[in-house]
mmCIF file of C-alpha atoms in Angstrom:
data_model
loop_
_atom_site.group_PDB
_atom_site.id
_atom_site.type_symbol
_atom_site.label_atom_id
_atom_site.label_comp_id
_atom_site.label_asym_id
_atom_site.label_seq_id
_atom_site.Cartn_x
_atom_site.Cartn_y
_atom_site.Cartn_z
ATOM 1 C CA MET A 14 23.390 21.470 -18.026
ATOM 2 C CA SER A 15 20.901 19.460 -19.794
ATOM 3 C CA PHE A 16 19.774 15.879 -18.922
ATOM 4 C CA SER A 17 18.682 13.470 -21.844
ATOM 5 C CA MET A 18 17.840 9.772 -21.463
ATOM 6 C CA PRO A 19 18.963 7.112 -24.023
ATOM 7 C CA PRO A 20 16.073 6.040 -26.306
ATOM 8 C CA ALA A 21 16.166 2.368 -24.897
ATOM 9 C CA PHE A 22 15.718 3.571 -21.289
ATOM 10 C CA MET A 23 13.047 5.960 -22.395
ATOM 11 C CA ASP A 24 11.226 3.038 -23.792
ATOM 12 C CA ALA A 25 11.702 1.191 -20.257
ATOM 13 C CA VAL A 26 10.476 4.193 -18.557
ATOM 14 C CA ILE A 27 7.177 4.419 -20.772
ATOM 15 C CA LEU A 28 6.397 0.585 -20.248
ATOM 16 C CA PHE A 29 7.091 1.041 -16.440
ATOM 17 C CA PHE A 30 4.813 3.949 -16.342
ATOM 18 C CA PHE A 31 1.901 2.015 -17.651
ATOM 19 C CA ALA A 32 2.692 -1.273 -15.573
ATOM 20 C CA GLU A 33 3.089 0.837 -12.326
ATOM 21 C CA ALA A 34 -0.200 2.607 -12.937
ATOM 22 C CA LEU A 35 -2.184 -0.559 -13.616
ATOM 23 C CA LEU A 36 -0.424 -2.120 -10.263
ATOM 24 C CA CYS A 37 -1.248 1.061 -8.279
ATOM 25 C CA ILE A 38 -4.891 1.223 -9.281
ATOM 26 C CA SER A 39 -5.726 -2.253 -8.338
ATOM 27 C CA PRO A 40 -6.912 -2.610 -4.826
ATOM 28 C CA GLY A 41 -4.378 -4.057 -2.202
ATOM 29 C CA PRO A 42 -3.785 -3.561 1.448
ATOM 30 C CA ALA A 43 -2.430 -0.210 1.222
ATOM 31 C CA VAL A 44 -5.444 1.073 -0.950
ATOM 32 C CA LEU A 45 -7.751 -0.569 1.426
ATOM 33 C CA LEU A 46 -6.106 1.053 4.482
ATOM 34 C CA THR A 47 -6.363 4.425 2.552
ATOM 35 C CA ILE A 48 -10.176 4.108 2.014
ATOM 36 C CA SER A 49 -10.885 3.197 5.394
ATOM 37 C CA GLN A 50 -8.840 5.954 7.095
ATOM 38 C CA SER A 51 -10.378 8.632 4.515
ATOM 39 C CA MET A 52 -13.789 7.588 5.049
ATOM 40 C CA LYS A 53 -13.700 7.765 8.750
ATOM 41 C CA ARG A 54 -11.264 10.480 9.467
ATOM 42 C CA GLY A 55 -11.114 12.554 6.338
ATOM 43 C CA PHE A 56 -8.345 13.947 4.022
ATOM 44 C CA VAL A 57 -5.663 14.762 6.252
ATOM 45 C CA THR A 58 -5.679 11.265 7.792
ATOM 46 C CA GLY A 59 -5.791 9.542 4.669
ATOM 47 C CA LEU A 60 -2.860 11.722 3.403
ATOM 48 C CA TRP A 61 -0.808 10.990 6.609
ATOM 49 C CA GLY A 62 -1.440 7.212 5.788
ATOM 50 C CA THR A 63 -0.476 7.651 2.165
ATOM 51 C CA MET A 64 2.808 9.421 3.332
ATOM 52 C CA GLY A 65 3.643 6.254 5.331
ATOM 53 C CA ILE A 66 2.851 4.191 2.332
ATOM 54 C CA LEU A 67 5.086 6.070 0.062
ATOM 55 C CA THR A 68 7.980 6.058 2.810
ATOM 56 C CA ALA A 69 7.979 2.578 2.808
ATOM 57 C CA ASN A 70 8.198 2.254 -0.994
ATOM 58 C CA THR A 71 11.099 4.777 -0.699
ATOM 59 C CA VAL A 72 12.832 2.347 1.679
ATOM 60 C CA TYR A 73 12.204 -0.421 -0.697
ATOM 61 C CA PHE A 74 13.569 1.531 -3.590
ATOM 62 C CA ILE A 75 16.835 2.045 -1.571
ATOM 63 C CA LEU A 76 16.983 -1.750 -0.407
ATOM 64 C CA SER A 77 16.609 -2.641 -4.025
ATOM 65 C CA ALA A 78 19.343 -0.300 -5.592
ATOM 66 C CA VAL A 79 21.687 -1.558 -3.085
ATOM 67 C CA GLY A 80 20.870 -5.078 -3.495
ATOM 68 C CA VAL A 81 19.820 -5.726 0.189
ATOM 69 C CA GLY A 82 16.362 -6.855 -1.060
ATOM 70 C CA ALA A 83 17.958 -9.486 -3.278
ATOM 71 C CA LEU A 84 19.680 -10.920 -0.185
ATOM 72 C CA LEU A 85 16.648 -11.091 1.696
ATOM 73 C CA ILE A 86 14.761 -13.170 -1.145
ATOM 74 C CA ALA A 87 17.968 -15.194 -1.579
ATOM 75 C CA SER A 88 17.647 -16.228 2.142
ATOM 76 C CA VAL A 89 14.990 -18.544 2.639
ATOM 77 C CA THR A 90 14.750 -18.197 6.391
ATOM 78 C CA LEU A 91 14.845 -14.164 6.411
ATOM 79 C CA PHE A 92 12.321 -14.266 3.608
ATOM 80 C CA THR A 93 10.017 -16.446 5.374
ATOM 81 C CA ILE A 94 10.172 -14.600 8.601
ATOM 82 C CA VAL A 95 9.335 -11.351 6.707
ATOM 83 C CA LYS A 96 6.295 -13.151 4.955
ATOM 84 C CA TYR A 97 4.887 -14.396 8.223
ATOM 85 C CA ILE A 98 5.330 -11.117 10.041
ATOM 86 C CA GLY A 99 3.519 -9.198 7.204
ATOM 87 C CA ALA A 100 0.734 -11.890 7.054
ATOM 88 C CA ALA A 101 0.195 -11.634 10.471
ATOM 89 C CA TYR A 102 0.030 -7.866 10.570
ATOM 90 C CA LEU A 103 -2.410 -7.938 7.691
ATOM 91 C CA VAL A 104 -4.718 -10.469 9.358
ATOM 92 C CA ILE A 105 -4.770 -8.408 12.670
ATOM 93 C CA MET A 106 -5.523 -5.078 10.782
ATOM 94 C CA GLY A 107 -8.374 -7.173 8.905
ATOM 95 C CA ILE A 108 -9.711 -8.235 12.323
ATOM 96 C CA GLN A 109 -9.668 -4.687 13.862
ATOM 97 C CA MET A 110 -11.535 -3.640 10.721
ATOM 98 C CA LEU A 111 -14.120 -6.360 11.012
ATOM 99 C CA LEU A 112 -14.700 -6.202 14.711
ATOM 100 C CA PRO A 113 -16.740 -3.186 14.847
ATOM 101 C CA LEU A 114 -19.255 -4.791 12.230
ATOM 102 C CA ILE A 115 -19.313 -8.215 14.277
ATOM 103 C CA LYS A 116 -20.074 -5.988 17.779
ATOM 104 C CA SER A 117 -23.044 -4.045 15.737
ATOM 105 C CA PHE A 118 -24.928 -7.451 15.661
ATOM 106 C CA PHE A 119 -24.766 -7.795 19.483
ATOM 107 C CA SER A 120 -25.310 -4.088 20.220
ATOM 108 C CA LYS A 121 -28.627 -3.425 21.755
ATOM 109 C CA SER A 122 -28.185 0.421 20.976
ATOM 110 C CA LYS A 123 -29.776 2.098 17.945
ATOM 111 C CA PRO A 124 -27.299 2.221 15.104
ATOM 112 C CA ALA A 125 -26.060 5.695 14.027
ATOM 113 C CA ASP A 126 -27.517 7.302 11.058
ATOM 114 C CA ASP A 127 -24.492 9.097 9.685
ATOM 115 C CA VAL A 128 -20.867 8.114 9.377
ATOM 116 C CA ALA A 129 -20.002 11.430 11.254
ATOM 117 C CA ASP A 130 -22.088 10.060 14.293
ATOM 118 C CA LEU A 131 -19.531 7.298 14.619
ATOM 119 C CA MET A 132 -16.525 9.439 15.100
ATOM 120 C CA PRO A 133 -16.766 9.941 18.692
ATOM 121 C CA LYS A 134 -16.918 6.248 19.253
ATOM 122 C CA GLU A 135 -13.551 5.916 17.259
ATOM 123 C CA ALA A 136 -10.451 6.169 19.017
ATOM 124 C CA ALA A 137 -8.669 9.394 18.203
ATOM 125 C CA ILE A 138 -6.155 8.759 15.576
ATOM 126 C CA SER A 139 -3.121 11.239 15.105
ATOM 127 C CA GLY A 140 -1.102 11.949 12.075
ATOM 128 C CA LYS A 141 1.931 9.930 13.346
ATOM 129 C CA SER A 142 -0.492 6.955 14.005
ATOM 130 C CA ALA A 143 -2.042 7.079 10.447
ATOM 131 C CA PHE A 144 1.370 7.373 9.026
ATOM 132 C CA ALA A 145 2.716 4.539 11.086
ATOM 133 C CA LYS A 146 -0.070 2.196 9.946
ATOM 134 C CA GLY A 147 0.572 3.155 6.456
ATOM 135 C CA PHE A 148 4.232 2.545 6.779
ATOM 136 C CA VAL A 149 3.833 -0.774 8.492
ATOM 137 C CA ILE A 150 0.993 -2.329 6.170
ATOM 138 C CA GLN A 151 3.001 -1.535 3.101
ATOM 139 C CA ALA A 152 6.543 -2.280 4.638
ATOM 140 C CA SER A 153 5.168 -5.743 5.929
ATOM 141 C CA ASN A 154 3.590 -6.934 2.846
ATOM 142 C CA PRO A 155 6.215 -9.326 1.363
ATOM 143 C CA LYS A 156 4.758 -8.869 -2.108
ATOM 144 C CA ASN A 157 6.077 -5.629 -2.207
ATOM 145 C CA LEU A 158 9.770 -6.919 -1.467
ATOM 146 C CA VAL A 159 9.075 -9.194 -4.558
ATOM 147 C CA PHE A 160 7.993 -6.141 -6.587
ATOM 148 C CA PHE A 161 11.015 -3.978 -5.979
ATOM 149 C CA VAL A 162 13.492 -6.707 -6.277
ATOM 150 C CA ALA A 163 12.347 -8.982 -8.984
ATOM 151 C CA PHE A 164 9.990 -6.565 -11.015
ATOM 152 C CA LEU A 165 11.611 -3.130 -10.818
ATOM 153 C CA PRO A 166 15.163 -4.079 -12.085
ATOM 154 C CA GLN A 167 13.680 -5.484 -15.417
ATOM 155 C CA PHE A 168 13.317 -1.773 -16.356
ATOM 156 C CA VAL A 169 17.085 -1.151 -15.535
ATOM 157 C CA ILE A 170 19.391 -1.403 -18.222
ATOM 158 C CA PRO A 171 22.891 -2.224 -17.064
ATOM 159 C CA SER A 172 24.616 -1.712 -20.438
ATOM 160 C CA LEU A 173 23.541 1.867 -20.622
ATOM 161 C CA ALA A 174 25.352 2.708 -17.429
ATOM 162 C CA ALA A 175 28.038 4.522 -19.291
ATOM 163 C CA GLU A 176 25.290 7.022 -20.621
ATOM 164 C CA ILE A 177 22.766 7.024 -17.582
ATOM 165 C CA SER A 178 24.168 5.503 -14.356
ATOM 166 C CA LEU A 179 22.315 2.620 -12.459
ATOM 167 C CA THR A 180 21.657 5.068 -9.696
ATOM 168 C CA VAL A 181 20.062 7.584 -11.955
ATOM 169 C CA GLN A 182 18.045 4.917 -13.465
ATOM 170 C CA PHE A 183 16.741 3.511 -10.330
ATOM 171 C CA SER A 184 16.048 7.102 -9.144
ATOM 172 C CA VAL A 185 13.951 7.931 -12.385
ATOM 173 C CA LEU A 186 11.885 4.841 -11.807
ATOM 174 C CA ALA A 187 11.509 5.405 -7.956
ATOM 175 C CA ILE A 188 10.266 9.295 -8.809
ATOM 176 C CA ILE A 189 7.743 7.950 -11.431
ATOM 177 C CA SER A 190 6.423 5.391 -9.078
ATOM 178 C CA ILE A 191 5.914 7.405 -6.084
ATOM 179 C CA VAL A 192 4.260 10.165 -8.090
ATOM 180 C CA ILE A 193 1.942 7.778 -9.620
ATOM 181 C CA GLU A 194 0.927 6.175 -6.464
ATOM 182 C CA LEU A 195 0.555 9.652 -4.775
ATOM 183 C CA ILE A 196 -1.800 10.445 -7.486
ATOM 184 C CA VAL A 197 -3.742 7.179 -7.431
ATOM 185 C CA LEU A 198 -4.153 7.204 -3.470
ATOM 186 C CA ILE A 199 -5.074 11.006 -3.746
ATOM 187 C CA VAL A 200 -7.891 10.006 -5.943
ATOM 188 C CA TYR A 201 -9.031 7.096 -3.553
ATOM 189 C CA ILE A 202 -8.940 9.561 -0.563
ATOM 190 C CA LEU A 203 -11.128 12.032 -2.298
ATOM 191 C CA LEU A 204 -13.517 9.323 -3.738
ATOM 192 C CA SER A 205 -13.771 7.792 -0.225
ATOM 193 C CA ILE A 206 -14.488 11.178 1.432
ATOM 194 C CA LYS A 207 -17.306 11.697 -1.325
ATOM 195 C CA LEU A 208 -18.779 8.098 -0.627
ATOM 196 C CA ALA A 209 -18.614 8.767 3.184
ATOM 197 C CA THR A 210 -21.119 11.659 2.624
ATOM 198 C CA TRP A 211 -23.435 9.411 0.945
ATOM 199 C CA VAL A 212 -23.590 6.382 2.964
ATOM 200 C CA LYS A 213 -25.140 5.605 6.286
ATOM 201 C CA ALA A 214 -23.023 4.646 9.316
ATOM 202 C CA LYS A 215 -24.405 0.965 8.992
ATOM 203 C CA ALA A 216 -23.118 0.731 5.400
ATOM 204 C CA MET A 217 -19.703 2.285 6.790
ATOM 205 C CA LEU A 218 -19.575 -0.729 9.126
ATOM 206 C CA TRP A 219 -20.338 -3.140 6.168
ATOM 207 C CA ILE A 220 -17.545 -1.448 3.936
ATOM 208 C CA ASP A 221 -14.848 -1.428 6.644
ATOM 209 C CA GLY A 222 -15.962 -4.931 7.536
ATOM 210 C CA ALA A 223 -15.744 -6.074 3.952
ATOM 211 C CA ALA A 224 -12.211 -4.411 3.570
ATOM 212 C CA GLY A 225 -11.184 -6.135 6.985
ATOM 213 C CA LEU A 226 -12.257 -9.380 5.544
ATOM 214 C CA PHE A 227 -10.350 -8.943 2.482
ATOM 215 C CA LEU A 228 -7.121 -8.079 4.383
ATOM 216 C CA ILE A 229 -7.456 -11.357 6.443
ATOM 217 C CA VAL A 230 -7.940 -13.204 3.366
ATOM 218 C CA ILE A 231 -4.854 -11.501 1.683
ATOM 219 C CA GLY A 232 -2.810 -12.275 4.954
ATOM 220 C CA VAL A 233 -3.840 -15.884 5.201
ATOM 221 C CA GLY A 234 -3.154 -16.287 1.425
ATOM 222 C CA LEU A 235 0.431 -14.864 1.959
ATOM 223 C CA ALA A 236 1.365 -17.059 4.683
ATOM 224 C CA SER A 237 0.287 -20.232 3.025
ATOM 225 C CA MET A 238 1.950 -19.300 -0.390
ATOM 226 C CA LYS A 239 5.243 -21.234 -1.108
ATOM 227 C CA LYS A 240 6.348 -18.671 -3.836
ATOM 228 C CA LEU A 241 5.221 -15.275 -4.133
ATOM 229 C CA SER A 242 4.286 -13.668 -7.440
ATOM 230 C CA VAL A 243 4.558 -9.901 -8.124
ATOM 231 C CA VAL A 244 1.260 -8.215 -7.368
ATOM 232 C CA SER A 245 0.787 -4.715 -5.857
#
């Protein structure tokens, strides 16, 4: 039994591939979290965080396919609640990443020379914790809801439902998206680990602090926006 896609849907898939690749490469909250976790905790922790991010994406794909996501966006009250919860979480995460840098200015102890020297001072983080952070930071970003509900359906072609069902179309796009993001995030993990071997601990604090500040700015920006555009 062979599976073939209609030419029109194949064209849509190709366009989606390039659009999704560009959106995944551009740094966002999920990428910043992956970089931070990987630099401080290594490949396995970064991969756990990535799995959390991809699980959140899978949930959004399902919501989009069954139309629940559209209902959330249609309800101003529900969407506003999601927006503020997401924005608050991003700000909290940003503050947590920024605090070590701020504390370092008031610390009288000699700063560590290597990133590895910071590890004992970091609270132990399990795979479940890294997974949870990845899931929550991706799921709580309301822009992701807009992406899966407003952007993704542009590549689904209802008129081809007789040849390839809408469920199959959504599934194809979901698999492509997950594979692309997995590859991109693994590349970020590997680059982050390599960078961690080059930088001093003080530089790591600045990198983490900058990422935290960026998350705070994104969170405040989301909370203040009346309408959300599709940005990964």
